[in-house]
Each structure stands twice: as structure tokens, then as C-alpha cells.
């Protein structure tokens, strides 16, 4: 089947303005333009739009999506398998939060008791799952399962105050790094503050600090495309800047 921009928008639940924008930025071109000047989309474009919307649902930026779907190595079948795994992870997290809410209601109604530790189980698990998703595979390869499992257990044992501090540090690292990036100098006081905050953030999950490990992690942010895309999503070059700042902070070169 073929679709006009209006029909495709109705089919997918997106606006015609969105589809025109996708055409402008080159992420979803129509199959052809008919004699009346209308964009016409075929099955291949329908399938690509589905992929784009999957990635958007997972919070990936359009710039990164474009790199993925236009790559010669892009595999729709593999992408669908990855989407499925990520959606299953999301469902697992939602199930944990639903269970947490149900237990909280039961506790408020006097049907059971709930410890303060239990009240934050779902939120801690999300933090662990996010860390595994972002860093897990490469960190496990580099440092081994035992190190990662101990780190996850440390997160699970966090108090409410410690968890709040992790979130605060995560936010402060991002804002300080963004300000430091404007200076263009990874050795600046602001960049070194960002590196130190990054160390503080790491130490809430690491059992012990190593300059070599810190520098190695920073290099991984650049070498691994997933990490690089994560740090560069708002500002290209941020991953390299953070790596350089941490290398100066630790005195290590990879």
C-alpha cells in the first residue's frame, strides 16, 4: 500500500507537521513525490516510521535515531529484538512500582507493615537497571561480574538520604559539566570540579576508588558508541571533554 502524508499520519498517530519535519531532516523521506506534488510513502517508509517511534518512546534523540536507522549496518530485526528487551525492562520497573504502591496502600490501611527500606525498593531498582543499561555490558567485560554485583548490592542497601544524594550529584555533574564545556578547557577549575563530582557520584556504587578505573571508565565513554551518544545527545563533544577532564583529574592517560 501507499500513503499520503495525511494518511500515514493518521495511521501512525503523528501529525503531518512531524512527518514533514522528518523529511526535512532526512530521517524519513517519502518514497516519491507524485505529479500533484504530494509526498507518497510505501511499506519501507512505514516500517522505518515504526522504528523511529519505537526509539522516540525510549527517549532517544532524533539526531541519534537518524544515525542508527541510516547506518549501513542497521538491522530492523535486531532493532526489534532490542526494543523488546528494553520494553520488558520498562515493564519490570513498572511492575515494581505498582507493587510498591499497593504495599504502601495496604500499609496505610493497616493491613500490613512496611519498612522504610521497602518504600524505596522500586526507585533503587530503577537506578540499578538504568546503570546496567548504560554501563553494564562494558563494565562487566572490563571489571567482572563480581565487581558489578557488589556495586548493585551497595545501591540496594542505600538509605533514603543516600539515594537522594546520588540523584543530587548526578544532576550537579550534568550542570557543572555543561558550564565547564563552555570554557573549552578540561583543565579549568570548573571542569575539574565536574570530574571530582563524577568521582563522588561513582563512589556511591563503587566499593573502592581507583584512579586507573576512573580514567578507564572515562575512556569508555568515548570508545563505546552508546556511551558517547548518551553524553553527546545535548552537546556534541561532551564525552571527549569529560574524558579529558577526568584524565587530568586522575593524572592518567589511556
JSON list of C-alpha atoms in Angstrom, two decimals:
[
{"chain": "A", "resi": 1, "resn": "UNK", "atom": "CA", "xyz": [0.00, 0.00, 0.00]},
{"chain": "A", "resi": 2, "resn": "UNK", "atom": "CA", "xyz": [0.94, 3.63, -0.45]},
{"chain": "A", "resi": 3, "resn": "UNK", "atom": "CA", "xyz": [0.07, 6.53, 1.82]},
{"chain": "A", "resi": 4, "resn": "UNK", "atom": "CA", "xyz": [-0.06, 10.28, 1.51]},
{"chain": "A", "resi": 5, "resn": "UNK", "atom": "CA", "xyz": [1.46, 12.26, 4.37]},
{"chain": "A", "resi": 6, "resn": "UNK", "atom": "CA", "xyz": [-2.03, 12.76, 5.83]},
{"chain": "A", "resi": 7, "resn": "UNK", "atom": "CA", "xyz": [-2.96, 9.07, 5.63]},
{"chain": "A", "resi": 8, "resn": "UNK", "atom": "CA", "xyz": [0.37, 7.97, 7.12]},
{"chain": "A", "resi": 9, "resn": "UNK", "atom": "CA", "xyz": [-0.05, 10.48, 9.94]},
{"chain": "A", "resi": 10, "resn": "UNK", "atom": "CA", "xyz": [-3.50, 9.08, 10.71]},
{"chain": "A", "resi": 11, "resn": "UNK", "atom": "CA", "xyz": [-2.18, 5.52, 10.57]},
{"chain": "A", "resi": 12, "resn": "UNK", "atom": "CA", "xyz": [0.72, 6.17, 12.94]},
{"chain": "A", "resi": 13, "resn": "UNK", "atom": "CA", "xyz": [-0.94, 8.75, 15.19]},
{"chain": "A", "resi": 14, "resn": "UNK", "atom": "CA", "xyz": [1.52, 11.53, 14.39]},
{"chain": "A", "resi": 15, "resn": "UNK", "atom": "CA", "xyz": [0.94, 14.94, 12.88]},
{"chain": "A", "resi": 16, "resn": "UNK", "atom": "CA", "xyz": [1.57, 15.77, 9.22]},
{"chain": "A", "resi": 17, "resn": "UNK", "atom": "CA", "xyz": [3.86, 18.53, 10.50]},
{"chain": "A", "resi": 18, "resn": "UNK", "atom": "CA", "xyz": [6.00, 15.88, 12.24]},
{"chain": "A", "resi": 19, "resn": "UNK", "atom": "CA", "xyz": [6.25, 13.81, 9.05]},
{"chain": "A", "resi": 20, "resn": "UNK", "atom": "CA", "xyz": [7.23, 16.87, 7.03]},
{"chain": "A", "resi": 21, "resn": "UNK", "atom": "CA", "xyz": [9.89, 17.68, 9.62]},
{"chain": "A", "resi": 22, "resn": "UNK", "atom": "CA", "xyz": [11.22, 14.11, 9.44]},
{"chain": "A", "resi": 23, "resn": "UNK", "atom": "CA", "xyz": [11.50, 14.60, 5.68]},
{"chain": "A", "resi": 24, "resn": "UNK", "atom": "CA", "xyz": [13.35, 17.91, 6.11]},
{"chain": "A", "resi": 25, "resn": "UNK", "atom": "CA", "xyz": [15.97, 16.45, 8.44]},
{"chain": "A", "resi": 26, "resn": "UNK", "atom": "CA", "xyz": [16.38, 13.35, 6.29]},
{"chain": "A", "resi": 27, "resn": "UNK", "atom": "CA", "xyz": [15.27, 10.77, 8.83]},
{"chain": "A", "resi": 28, "resn": "UNK", "atom": "CA", "xyz": [12.18, 9.69, 6.88]},
{"chain": "A", "resi": 29, "resn": "UNK", "atom": "CA", "xyz": [11.99, 10.58, 3.20]},
{"chain": "A", "resi": 30, "resn": "UNK", "atom": "CA", "xyz": [8.89, 9.72, 1.12]},
{"chain": "A", "resi": 31, "resn": "UNK", "atom": "CA", "xyz": [9.25, 7.02, -1.50]},
{"chain": "A", "resi": 32, "resn": "UNK", "atom": "CA", "xyz": [8.34, 9.54, -4.17]},
{"chain": "A", "resi": 33, "resn": "UNK", "atom": "CA", "xyz": [6.57, 12.80, -4.93]},
{"chain": "A", "resi": 34, "resn": "UNK", "atom": "CA", "xyz": [3.54, 12.35, -7.20]},
{"chain": "A", "resi": 35, "resn": "UNK", "atom": "CA", "xyz": [2.53, 14.56, -10.12]},
{"chain": "A", "resi": 36, "resn": "UNK", "atom": "CA", "xyz": [0.42, 16.73, -7.81]},
{"chain": "A", "resi": 37, "resn": "UNK", "atom": "CA", "xyz": [3.40, 17.39, -5.52]},
{"chain": "A", "resi": 38, "resn": "UNK", "atom": "CA", "xyz": [2.21, 15.13, -2.67]},
{"chain": "A", "resi": 39, "resn": "UNK", "atom": "CA", "xyz": [4.60, 13.03, -0.62]},
{"chain": "A", "resi": 40, "resn": "UNK", "atom": "CA", "xyz": [3.90, 9.31, -1.12]},
{"chain": "A", "resi": 41, "resn": "UNK", "atom": "CA", "xyz": [5.10, 6.70, 1.38]},
{"chain": "A", "resi": 42, "resn": "UNK", "atom": "CA", "xyz": [5.46, 2.96, 0.78]},
{"chain": "A", "resi": 43, "resn": "UNK", "atom": "CA", "xyz": [5.94, -0.08, 3.02]},
{"chain": "A", "resi": 44, "resn": "UNK", "atom": "CA", "xyz": [9.62, 0.60, 3.63]},
{"chain": "A", "resi": 45, "resn": "UNK", "atom": "CA", "xyz": [8.78, 4.09, 4.93]},
{"chain": "A", "resi": 46, "resn": "UNK", "atom": "CA", "xyz": [6.01, 2.69, 7.14]},
{"chain": "A", "resi": 47, "resn": "UNK", "atom": "CA", "xyz": [8.49, 0.23, 8.66]},
{"chain": "A", "resi": 48, "resn": "UNK", "atom": "CA", "xyz": [11.07, 2.97, 9.22]},
{"chain": "A", "resi": 49, "resn": "UNK", "atom": "CA", "xyz": [8.49, 5.22, 10.89]},
{"chain": "A", "resi": 50, "resn": "UNK", "atom": "CA", "xyz": [7.65, 2.38, 13.26]},
{"chain": "A", "resi": 51, "resn": "UNK", "atom": "CA", "xyz": [11.34, 2.12, 14.20]},
{"chain": "A", "resi": 52, "resn": "UNK", "atom": "CA", "xyz": [11.61, 5.87, 14.70]},
{"chain": "A", "resi": 53, "resn": "UNK", "atom": "CA", "xyz": [8.60, 5.89, 17.02]},
{"chain": "A", "resi": 54, "resn": "UNK", "atom": "CA", "xyz": [9.99, 2.94, 18.97]},
{"chain": "A", "resi": 55, "resn": "UNK", "atom": "CA", "xyz": [13.24, 4.82, 19.55]},
{"chain": "A", "resi": 56, "resn": "UNK", "atom": "CA", "xyz": [11.38, 8.03, 20.44]},
{"chain": "A", "resi": 57, "resn": "UNK", "atom": "CA", "xyz": [9.36, 6.11, 23.02]},
{"chain": "A", "resi": 58, "resn": "UNK", "atom": "CA", "xyz": [12.64, 5.00, 24.59]},
{"chain": "A", "resi": 59, "resn": "UNK", "atom": "CA", "xyz": [13.76, 8.63, 24.89]},
{"chain": "A", "resi": 60, "resn": "UNK", "atom": "CA", "xyz": [16.40, 8.65, 22.16]},
{"chain": "A", "resi": 61, "resn": "UNK", "atom": "CA", "xyz": [17.01, 11.96, 20.37]},
{"chain": "A", "resi": 62, "resn": "UNK", "atom": "CA", "xyz": [16.26, 12.38, 16.67]},
{"chain": "A", "resi": 63, "resn": "UNK", "atom": "CA", "xyz": [19.93, 13.02, 15.84]},
{"chain": "A", "resi": 64, "resn": "UNK", "atom": "CA", "xyz": [20.91, 9.68, 17.35]},
{"chain": "A", "resi": 65, "resn": "UNK", "atom": "CA", "xyz": [17.94, 7.90, 15.76]},
{"chain": "A", "resi": 66, "resn": "UNK", "atom": "CA", "xyz": [18.97, 9.22, 12.36]},
{"chain": "A", "resi": 67, "resn": "UNK", "atom": "CA", "xyz": [22.50, 7.86, 12.82]},
{"chain": "A", "resi": 68, "resn": "UNK", "atom": "CA", "xyz": [21.06, 4.47, 13.79]},
{"chain": "A", "resi": 69, "resn": "UNK", "atom": "CA", "xyz": [18.43, 3.97, 11.08]},
{"chain": "A", "resi": 70, "resn": "UNK", "atom": "CA", "xyz": [20.55, 5.37, 8.24]},
{"chain": "A", "resi": 71, "resn": "UNK", "atom": "CA", "xyz": [23.60, 3.28, 9.15]},
{"chain": "A", "resi": 72, "resn": "UNK", "atom": "CA", "xyz": [24.51, 0.65, 6.51]},
{"chain": "A", "resi": 73, "resn": "UNK", "atom": "CA", "xyz": [24.73, -1.90, 9.34]},
{"chain": "A", "resi": 74, "resn": "UNK", "atom": "CA", "xyz": [21.22, -1.19, 10.63]},
{"chain": "A", "resi": 75, "resn": "UNK", "atom": "CA", "xyz": [19.17, -4.37, 11.06]},
{"chain": "A", "resi": 76, "resn": "UNK", "atom": "CA", "xyz": [15.42, -3.97, 11.57]},
{"chain": "A", "resi": 77, "resn": "UNK", "atom": "CA", "xyz": [15.12, -7.48, 13.03]},
{"chain": "A", "resi": 78, "resn": "UNK", "atom": "CA", "xyz": [17.92, -6.84, 15.55]},
{"chain": "A", "resi": 79, "resn": "UNK", "atom": "CA", "xyz": [16.46, -3.44, 16.41]},
{"chain": "A", "resi": 80, "resn": "UNK", "atom": "CA", "xyz": [13.08, -5.00, 17.14]},
{"chain": "A", "resi": 81, "resn": "UNK", "atom": "CA", "xyz": [14.70, -7.56, 19.45]},
{"chain": "A", "resi": 82, "resn": "UNK", "atom": "CA", "xyz": [16.46, -4.74, 21.30]},
{"chain": "A", "resi": 83, "resn": "UNK", "atom": "CA", "xyz": [13.21, -2.77, 21.54]},
{"chain": "A", "resi": 84, "resn": "UNK", "atom": "CA", "xyz": [11.52, -5.81, 23.04]},
{"chain": "A", "resi": 85, "resn": "UNK", "atom": "CA", "xyz": [14.22, -6.22, 25.70]},
{"chain": "A", "resi": 86, "resn": "UNK", "atom": "CA", "xyz": [14.08, -2.56, 26.66]},
{"chain": "A", "resi": 87, "resn": "UNK", "atom": "CA", "xyz": [10.28, -2.60, 26.85]},
{"chain": "A", "resi": 88, "resn": "UNK", "atom": "CA", "xyz": [10.39, -5.72, 29.02]},
{"chain": "A", "resi": 89, "resn": "UNK", "atom": "CA", "xyz": [12.84, -3.92, 31.32]},
{"chain": "A", "resi": 90, "resn": "UNK", "atom": "CA", "xyz": [10.46, -0.98, 31.47]},
{"chain": "A", "resi": 91, "resn": "UNK", "atom": "CA", "xyz": [7.53, -3.28, 32.29]},
{"chain": "A", "resi": 92, "resn": "UNK", "atom": "CA", "xyz": [9.58, -4.90, 35.05]},
{"chain": "A", "resi": 93, "resn": "UNK", "atom": "CA", "xyz": [10.25, -1.48, 36.55]},
{"chain": "A", "resi": 94, "resn": "UNK", "atom": "CA", "xyz": [6.57, -0.51, 36.32]},
{"chain": "A", "resi": 95, "resn": "UNK", "atom": "CA", "xyz": [5.59, -3.79, 37.99]},
{"chain": "A", "resi": 96, "resn": "UNK", "atom": "CA", "xyz": [7.96, -2.99, 40.86]},
{"chain": "A", "resi": 97, "resn": "UNK", "atom": "CA", "xyz": [6.50, 0.49, 41.29]},
{"chain": "A", "resi": 98, "resn": "UNK", "atom": "CA", "xyz": [2.93, -0.85, 41.14]},
{"chain": "A", "resi": 99, "resn": "UNK", "atom": "CA", "xyz": [3.80, -3.41, 43.80]},
{"chain": "A", "resi": 100, "resn": "UNK", "atom": "CA", "xyz": [5.35, -0.63, 45.88]},
{"chain": "A", "resi": 101, "resn": "UNK", "atom": "CA", "xyz": [2.18, 1.48, 45.62]},
{"chain": "A", "resi": 102, "resn": "UNK", "atom": "CA", "xyz": [-0.04, -1.49, 46.52]},
{"chain": "A", "resi": 103, "resn": "UNK", "atom": "CA", "xyz": [2.07, -2.27, 49.59]},
{"chain": "A", "resi": 104, "resn": "UNK", "atom": "CA", "xyz": [2.00, 1.40, 50.60]},
{"chain": "A", "resi": 105, "resn": "UNK", "atom": "CA", "xyz": [-1.82, 1.47, 50.35]},
{"chain": "A", "resi": 106, "resn": "UNK", "atom": "CA", "xyz": [-2.06, -1.74, 52.39]},
{"chain": "A", "resi": 107, "resn": "UNK", "atom": "CA", "xyz": [0.26, -0.23, 54.99]},
{"chain": "A", "resi": 108, "resn": "UNK", "atom": "CA", "xyz": [-1.80, 2.97, 55.20]},
{"chain": "A", "resi": 109, "resn": "UNK", "atom": "CA", "xyz": [-4.97, 0.91, 55.65]},
{"chain": "A", "resi": 110, "resn": "UNK", "atom": "CA", "xyz": [-3.36, -1.09, 58.44]},
{"chain": "A", "resi": 111, "resn": "UNK", "atom": "CA", "xyz": [-3.40, -4.40, 56.57]},
{"chain": "A", "resi": 112, "resn": "UNK", "atom": "CA", "xyz": [0.40, -4.79, 56.71]},
{"chain": "A", "resi": 113, "resn": "UNK", "atom": "CA", "xyz": [3.53, -3.06, 57.90]},
{"chain": "A", "resi": 114, "resn": "UNK", "atom": "CA", "xyz": [6.08, -1.59, 55.52]},
{"chain": "A", "resi": 115, "resn": "UNK", "atom": "CA", "xyz": [9.65, -0.73, 56.42]},
{"chain": "A", "resi": 116, "resn": "UNK", "atom": "CA", "xyz": [11.26, 2.49, 55.24]},
{"chain": "A", "resi": 117, "resn": "UNK", "atom": "CA", "xyz": [13.68, 0.34, 53.22]},
{"chain": "A", "resi": 118, "resn": "UNK", "atom": "CA", "xyz": [10.78, -1.25, 51.33]},
{"chain": "A", "resi": 119, "resn": "UNK", "atom": "CA", "xyz": [9.31, 2.14, 50.44]},
{"chain": "A", "resi": 120, "resn": "UNK", "atom": "CA", "xyz": [12.20, 2.85, 48.09]},
{"chain": "A", "resi": 121, "resn": "UNK", "atom": "CA", "xyz": [12.79, -0.59, 46.57]},
{"chain": "A", "resi": 122, "resn": "UNK", "atom": "CA", "xyz": [11.27, 0.29, 43.19]},
{"chain": "A", "resi": 123, "resn": "UNK", "atom": "CA", "xyz": [13.24, 3.50, 42.87]},
{"chain": "A", "resi": 124, "resn": "UNK", "atom": "CA", "xyz": [16.53, 1.82, 43.76]},
{"chain": "A", "resi": 125, "resn": "UNK", "atom": "CA", "xyz": [15.87, -0.96, 41.28]},
{"chain": "A", "resi": 126, "resn": "UNK", "atom": "CA", "xyz": [15.29, 1.63, 38.55]},
{"chain": "A", "resi": 127, "resn": "UNK", "atom": "CA", "xyz": [18.65, 3.20, 39.36]},
{"chain": "A", "resi": 128, "resn": "UNK", "atom": "CA", "xyz": [20.31, -0.21, 39.15]},
{"chain": "A", "resi": 129, "resn": "UNK", "atom": "CA", "xyz": [18.53, -1.06, 35.90]},
{"chain": "A", "resi": 130, "resn": "UNK", "atom": "CA", "xyz": [19.48, 2.30, 34.38]},
{"chain": "A", "resi": 131, "resn": "UNK", "atom": "CA", "xyz": [23.12, 1.77, 35.35]},
{"chain": "A", "resi": 132, "resn": "UNK", "atom": "CA", "xyz": [23.08, -1.74, 33.89]},
{"chain": "A", "resi": 133, "resn": "UNK", "atom": "CA", "xyz": [21.50, -0.46, 30.70]},
{"chain": "A", "resi": 134, "resn": "UNK", "atom": "CA", "xyz": [24.00, 2.37, 30.30]},
{"chain": "A", "resi": 135, "resn": "UNK", "atom": "CA", "xyz": [27.19, 0.81, 31.65]},
{"chain": "A", "resi": 136, "resn": "UNK", "atom": "CA", "xyz": [26.51, -2.84, 32.47]},
{"chain": "A", "resi": 137, "resn": "UNK", "atom": "CA", "xyz": [27.77, -4.79, 29.47]},
{"chain": "A", "resi": 138, "resn": "UNK", "atom": "CA", "xyz": [31.07, -2.96, 29.04]},
{"chain": "A", "resi": 139, "resn": "UNK", "atom": "CA", "xyz": [31.73, -2.62, 32.79]},
{"chain": "A", "resi": 140, "resn": "UNK", "atom": "CA", "xyz": [31.12, -6.33, 33.32]},
{"chain": "A", "resi": 141, "resn": "UNK", "atom": "CA", "xyz": [33.54, -7.13, 30.49]},
{"chain": "A", "resi": 142, "resn": "UNK", "atom": "CA", "xyz": [36.17, -4.78, 31.90]},
{"chain": "A", "resi": 143, "resn": "UNK", "atom": "CA", "xyz": [35.87, -5.40, 35.65]},
{"chain": "A", "resi": 144, "resn": "UNK", "atom": "CA", "xyz": [33.96, -8.68, 36.00]},
{"chain": "A", "resi": 145, "resn": "UNK", "atom": "CA", "xyz": [30.55, -9.71, 37.32]},
{"chain": "A", "resi": 146, "resn": "UNK", "atom": "CA", "xyz": [31.64, -9.73, 40.96]},
{"chain": "A", "resi": 147, "resn": "UNK", "atom": "CA", "xyz": [32.52, -6.03, 40.95]},
{"chain": "A", "resi": 148, "resn": "UNK", "atom": "CA", "xyz": [29.25, -5.06, 39.28]},
{"chain": "A", "resi": 149, "resn": "UNK", "atom": "CA", "xyz": [27.14, -7.31, 41.51]},
{"chain": "A", "resi": 150, "resn": "UNK", "atom": "CA", "xyz": [28.72, -5.80, 44.62]},
{"chain": "A", "resi": 151, "resn": "UNK", "atom": "CA", "xyz": [28.04, -2.33, 43.25]},
{"chain": "A", "resi": 152, "resn": "UNK", "atom": "CA", "xyz": [24.38, -3.18, 42.66]},
{"chain": "A", "resi": 153, "resn": "UNK", "atom": "CA", "xyz": [24.06, -4.60, 46.15]},
{"chain": "A", "resi": 154, "resn": "UNK", "atom": "CA", "xyz": [25.53, -1.39, 47.57]},
{"chain": "A", "resi": 155, "resn": "UNK", "atom": "CA", "xyz": [22.85, 0.59, 45.75]},
{"chain": "A", "resi": 156, "resn": "UNK", "atom": "CA", "xyz": [20.11, -1.72, 47.08]},
{"chain": "A", "resi": 157, "resn": "UNK", "atom": "CA", "xyz": [21.29, -1.10, 50.64]},
{"chain": "A", "resi": 158, "resn": "UNK", "atom": "CA", "xyz": [21.18, 2.69, 50.31]},
{"chain": "A", "resi": 159, "resn": "UNK", "atom": "CA", "xyz": [19.16, 4.73, 52.75]},
{"chain": "A", "resi": 160, "resn": "UNK", "atom": "CA", "xyz": [16.65, 7.31, 51.55]},
{"chain": "A", "resi": 161, "resn": "UNK", "atom": "CA", "xyz": [19.17, 10.07, 52.24]},
{"chain": "A", "resi": 162, "resn": "UNK", "atom": "CA", "xyz": [21.94, 8.32, 50.30]},
{"chain": "A", "resi": 163, "resn": "UNK", "atom": "CA", "xyz": [19.65, 7.76, 47.33]},
{"chain": "A", "resi": 164, "resn": "UNK", "atom": "CA", "xyz": [18.69, 11.42, 47.32]},
{"chain": "A", "resi": 165, "resn": "UNK", "atom": "CA", "xyz": [22.38, 12.35, 47.41]},
{"chain": "A", "resi": 166, "resn": "UNK", "atom": "CA", "xyz": [23.07, 10.16, 44.35]},
{"chain": "A", "resi": 167, "resn": "UNK", "atom": "CA", "xyz": [20.33, 11.95, 42.43]},
{"chain": "A", "resi": 168, "resn": "UNK", "atom": "CA", "xyz": [21.63, 15.34, 43.55]},
{"chain": "A", "resi": 169, "resn": "UNK", "atom": "CA", "xyz": [25.18, 14.51, 42.49]},
{"chain": "A", "resi": 170, "resn": "UNK", "atom": "CA", "xyz": [24.00, 13.16, 39.14]},
{"chain": "A", "resi": 171, "resn": "UNK", "atom": "CA", "xyz": [22.24, 16.44, 38.45]},
{"chain": "A", "resi": 172, "resn": "UNK", "atom": "CA", "xyz": [25.18, 18.54, 39.67]},
{"chain": "A", "resi": 173, "resn": "UNK", "atom": "CA", "xyz": [27.64, 16.60, 37.48]},
{"chain": "A", "resi": 174, "resn": "UNK", "atom": "CA", "xyz": [25.48, 17.35, 34.43]},
{"chain": "A", "resi": 175, "resn": "UNK", "atom": "CA", "xyz": [25.05, 21.06, 35.13]},
{"chain": "A", "resi": 176, "resn": "UNK", "atom": "CA", "xyz": [28.68, 21.63, 36.13]},
{"chain": "A", "resi": 177, "resn": "UNK", "atom": "CA", "xyz": [29.94, 19.71, 33.10]},
{"chain": "A", "resi": 178, "resn": "UNK", "atom": "CA", "xyz": [27.71, 21.77, 30.79]},
{"chain": "A", "resi": 179, "resn": "UNK", "atom": "CA", "xyz": [29.08, 25.01, 32.23]},
{"chain": "A", "resi": 180, "resn": "UNK", "atom": "CA", "xyz": [32.66, 23.75, 32.10]},
{"chain": "A", "resi": 181, "resn": "UNK", "atom": "CA", "xyz": [32.24, 22.72, 28.46]},
{"chain": "A", "resi": 182, "resn": "UNK", "atom": "CA", "xyz": [31.60, 26.36, 27.54]},
{"chain": "A", "resi": 183, "resn": "UNK", "atom": "CA", "xyz": [35.13, 27.24, 28.67]},
{"chain": "A", "resi": 184, "resn": "UNK", "atom": "CA", "xyz": [36.62, 24.71, 26.25]},
{"chain": "A", "resi": 185, "resn": "UNK", "atom": "CA", "xyz": [39.28, 23.84, 28.83]},
{"chain": "A", "resi": 186, "resn": "UNK", "atom": "CA", "xyz": [39.10, 20.40, 30.51]},
{"chain": "A", "resi": 187, "resn": "UNK", "atom": "CA", "xyz": [41.80, 21.54, 32.91]},
{"chain": "A", "resi": 188, "resn": "UNK", "atom": "CA", "xyz": [39.80, 24.52, 34.17]},
{"chain": "A", "resi": 189, "resn": "UNK", "atom": "CA", "xyz": [38.67, 24.73, 37.78]},
{"chain": "A", "resi": 190, "resn": "UNK", "atom": "CA", "xyz": [35.07, 24.16, 36.70]},
{"chain": "A", "resi": 191, "resn": "UNK", "atom": "CA", "xyz": [35.96, 21.09, 34.62]},
{"chain": "A", "resi": 192, "resn": "UNK", "atom": "CA", "xyz": [37.99, 19.65, 37.48]},
{"chain": "A", "resi": 193, "resn": "UNK", "atom": "CA", "xyz": [35.06, 20.25, 39.80]},
{"chain": "A", "resi": 194, "resn": "UNK", "atom": "CA", "xyz": [32.89, 18.24, 37.39]},
{"chain": "A", "resi": 195, "resn": "UNK", "atom": "CA", "xyz": [35.46, 15.41, 37.47]},
{"chain": "A", "resi": 196, "resn": "UNK", "atom": "CA", "xyz": [35.50, 15.44, 41.26]},
{"chain": "A", "resi": 197, "resn": "UNK", "atom": "CA", "xyz": [31.69, 15.40, 41.40]},
{"chain": "A", "resi": 198, "resn": "UNK", "atom": "CA", "xyz": [31.77, 12.47, 38.98]},
{"chain": "A", "resi": 199, "resn": "UNK", "atom": "CA", "xyz": [34.09, 10.64, 41.38]},
{"chain": "A", "resi": 200, "resn": "UNK", "atom": "CA", "xyz": [31.73, 11.36, 44.30]},
{"chain": "A", "resi": 201, "resn": "UNK", "atom": "CA", "xyz": [28.83, 10.05, 42.25]},
{"chain": "A", "resi": 202, "resn": "UNK", "atom": "CA", "xyz": [30.73, 6.87, 41.38]},
{"chain": "A", "resi": 203, "resn": "UNK", "atom": "CA", "xyz": [31.65, 6.19, 44.99]},
{"chain": "A", "resi": 204, "resn": "UNK", "atom": "CA", "xyz": [28.02, 5.65, 45.91]},
{"chain": "A", "resi": 205, "resn": "UNK", "atom": "CA", "xyz": [28.18, 2.45, 43.88]},
{"chain": "A", "resi": 206, "resn": "UNK", "atom": "CA", "xyz": [31.89, 1.55, 43.78]},
{"chain": "A", "resi": 207, "resn": "UNK", "atom": "CA", "xyz": [33.29, -0.30, 46.78]},
{"chain": "A", "resi": 208, "resn": "UNK", "atom": "CA", "xyz": [36.69, 1.38, 46.41]},
{"chain": "A", "resi": 209, "resn": "UNK", "atom": "CA", "xyz": [38.20, 4.13, 44.27]},
{"chain": "A", "resi": 210, "resn": "UNK", "atom": "CA", "xyz": [40.91, 3.61, 41.69]},
{"chain": "A", "resi": 211, "resn": "UNK", "atom": "CA", "xyz": [42.34, 6.37, 39.51]},
{"chain": "A", "resi": 212, "resn": "UNK", "atom": "CA", "xyz": [43.01, 3.78, 36.81]},
{"chain": "A", "resi": 213, "resn": "UNK", "atom": "CA", "xyz": [39.40, 2.56, 36.88]},
{"chain": "A", "resi": 214, "resn": "UNK", "atom": "CA", "xyz": [38.05, 6.11, 36.84]},
{"chain": "A", "resi": 215, "resn": "UNK", "atom": "CA", "xyz": [40.21, 7.05, 33.86]},
{"chain": "A", "resi": 216, "resn": "UNK", "atom": "CA", "xyz": [39.31, 3.78, 32.13]},
{"chain": "A", "resi": 217, "resn": "UNK", "atom": "CA", "xyz": [35.62, 4.46, 32.55]},
{"chain": "A", "resi": 218, "resn": "UNK", "atom": "CA", "xyz": [36.08, 7.95, 31.11]},
{"chain": "A", "resi": 219, "resn": "UNK", "atom": "CA", "xyz": [37.83, 6.49, 28.06]},
{"chain": "A", "resi": 220, "resn": "UNK", "atom": "CA", "xyz": [34.97, 4.03, 27.66]},
{"chain": "A", "resi": 221, "resn": "UNK", "atom": "CA", "xyz": [32.55, 6.97, 27.42]},
{"chain": "A", "resi": 222, "resn": "UNK", "atom": "CA", "xyz": [34.33, 7.91, 24.19]},
{"chain": "A", "resi": 223, "resn": "UNK", "atom": "CA", "xyz": [35.20, 4.49, 22.75]},
{"chain": "A", "resi": 224, "resn": "UNK", "atom": "CA", "xyz": [31.76, 2.95, 23.09]},
{"chain": "A", "resi": 225, "resn": "UNK", "atom": "CA", "xyz": [29.19, 4.47, 20.72]},
{"chain": "A", "resi": 226, "resn": "UNK", "atom": "CA", "xyz": [26.30, 4.00, 23.16]},
{"chain": "A", "resi": 227, "resn": "UNK", "atom": "CA", "xyz": [28.05, 5.91, 25.93]},
{"chain": "A", "resi": 228, "resn": "UNK", "atom": "CA", "xyz": [29.25, 8.57, 23.52]},
{"chain": "A", "resi": 229, "resn": "UNK", "atom": "CA", "xyz": [25.72, 9.10, 22.20]},
{"chain": "A", "resi": 230, "resn": "UNK", "atom": "CA", "xyz": [24.43, 9.40, 25.78]},
{"chain": "A", "resi": 231, "resn": "UNK", "atom": "CA", "xyz": [26.88, 12.17, 26.72]},
{"chain": "A", "resi": 232, "resn": "UNK", "atom": "CA", "xyz": [26.78, 13.89, 23.33]},
{"chain": "A", "resi": 233, "resn": "UNK", "atom": "CA", "xyz": [23.00, 13.92, 22.99]},
{"chain": "A", "resi": 234, "resn": "UNK", "atom": "CA", "xyz": [22.72, 17.55, 24.05]},
{"chain": "A", "resi": 235, "resn": "UNK", "atom": "CA", "xyz": [26.19, 18.78, 23.14]},
{"chain": "A", "resi": 236, "resn": "UNK", "atom": "CA", "xyz": [28.50, 17.00, 20.64]},
{"chain": "A", "resi": 237, "resn": "UNK", "atom": "CA", "xyz": [31.99, 16.61, 22.06]},
{"chain": "A", "resi": 238, "resn": "UNK", "atom": "CA", "xyz": [30.84, 16.34, 25.68]},
{"chain": "A", "resi": 239, "resn": "UNK", "atom": "CA", "xyz": [32.07, 12.75, 26.07]},
{"chain": "A", "resi": 240, "resn": "UNK", "atom": "CA", "xyz": [35.60, 13.70, 24.96]},
{"chain": "A", "resi": 241, "resn": "UNK", "atom": "CA", "xyz": [35.57, 16.76, 27.21]},
{"chain": "A", "resi": 242, "resn": "UNK", "atom": "CA", "xyz": [34.54, 14.72, 30.26]},
{"chain": "A", "resi": 243, "resn": "UNK", "atom": "CA", "xyz": [37.19, 12.10, 29.45]},
{"chain": "A", "resi": 244, "resn": "UNK", "atom": "CA", "xyz": [39.89, 14.73, 29.16]},
{"chain": "A", "resi": 245, "resn": "UNK", "atom": "CA", "xyz": [38.80, 16.39, 32.41]},
{"chain": "A", "resi": 246, "resn": "UNK", "atom": "CA", "xyz": [38.87, 13.07, 34.27]},
{"chain": "A", "resi": 247, "resn": "UNK", "atom": "CA", "xyz": [42.24, 12.15, 32.77]},
{"chain": "A", "resi": 248, "resn": "UNK", "atom": "CA", "xyz": [43.68, 15.43, 34.04]},
{"chain": "A", "resi": 249, "resn": "UNK", "atom": "CA", "xyz": [41.95, 14.90, 37.41]},
{"chain": "A", "resi": 250, "resn": "UNK", "atom": "CA", "xyz": [43.40, 11.39, 37.83]},
{"chain": "A", "resi": 251, "resn": "UNK", "atom": "CA", "xyz": [46.72, 12.06, 36.13]},
{"chain": "A", "resi": 252, "resn": "UNK", "atom": "CA", "xyz": [46.10, 9.01, 33.97]},
{"chain": "A", "resi": 253, "resn": "UNK", "atom": "CA", "xyz": [46.30, 8.59, 30.23]},
{"chain": "A", "resi": 254, "resn": "UNK", "atom": "CA", "xyz": [44.68, 5.64, 28.46]}
]
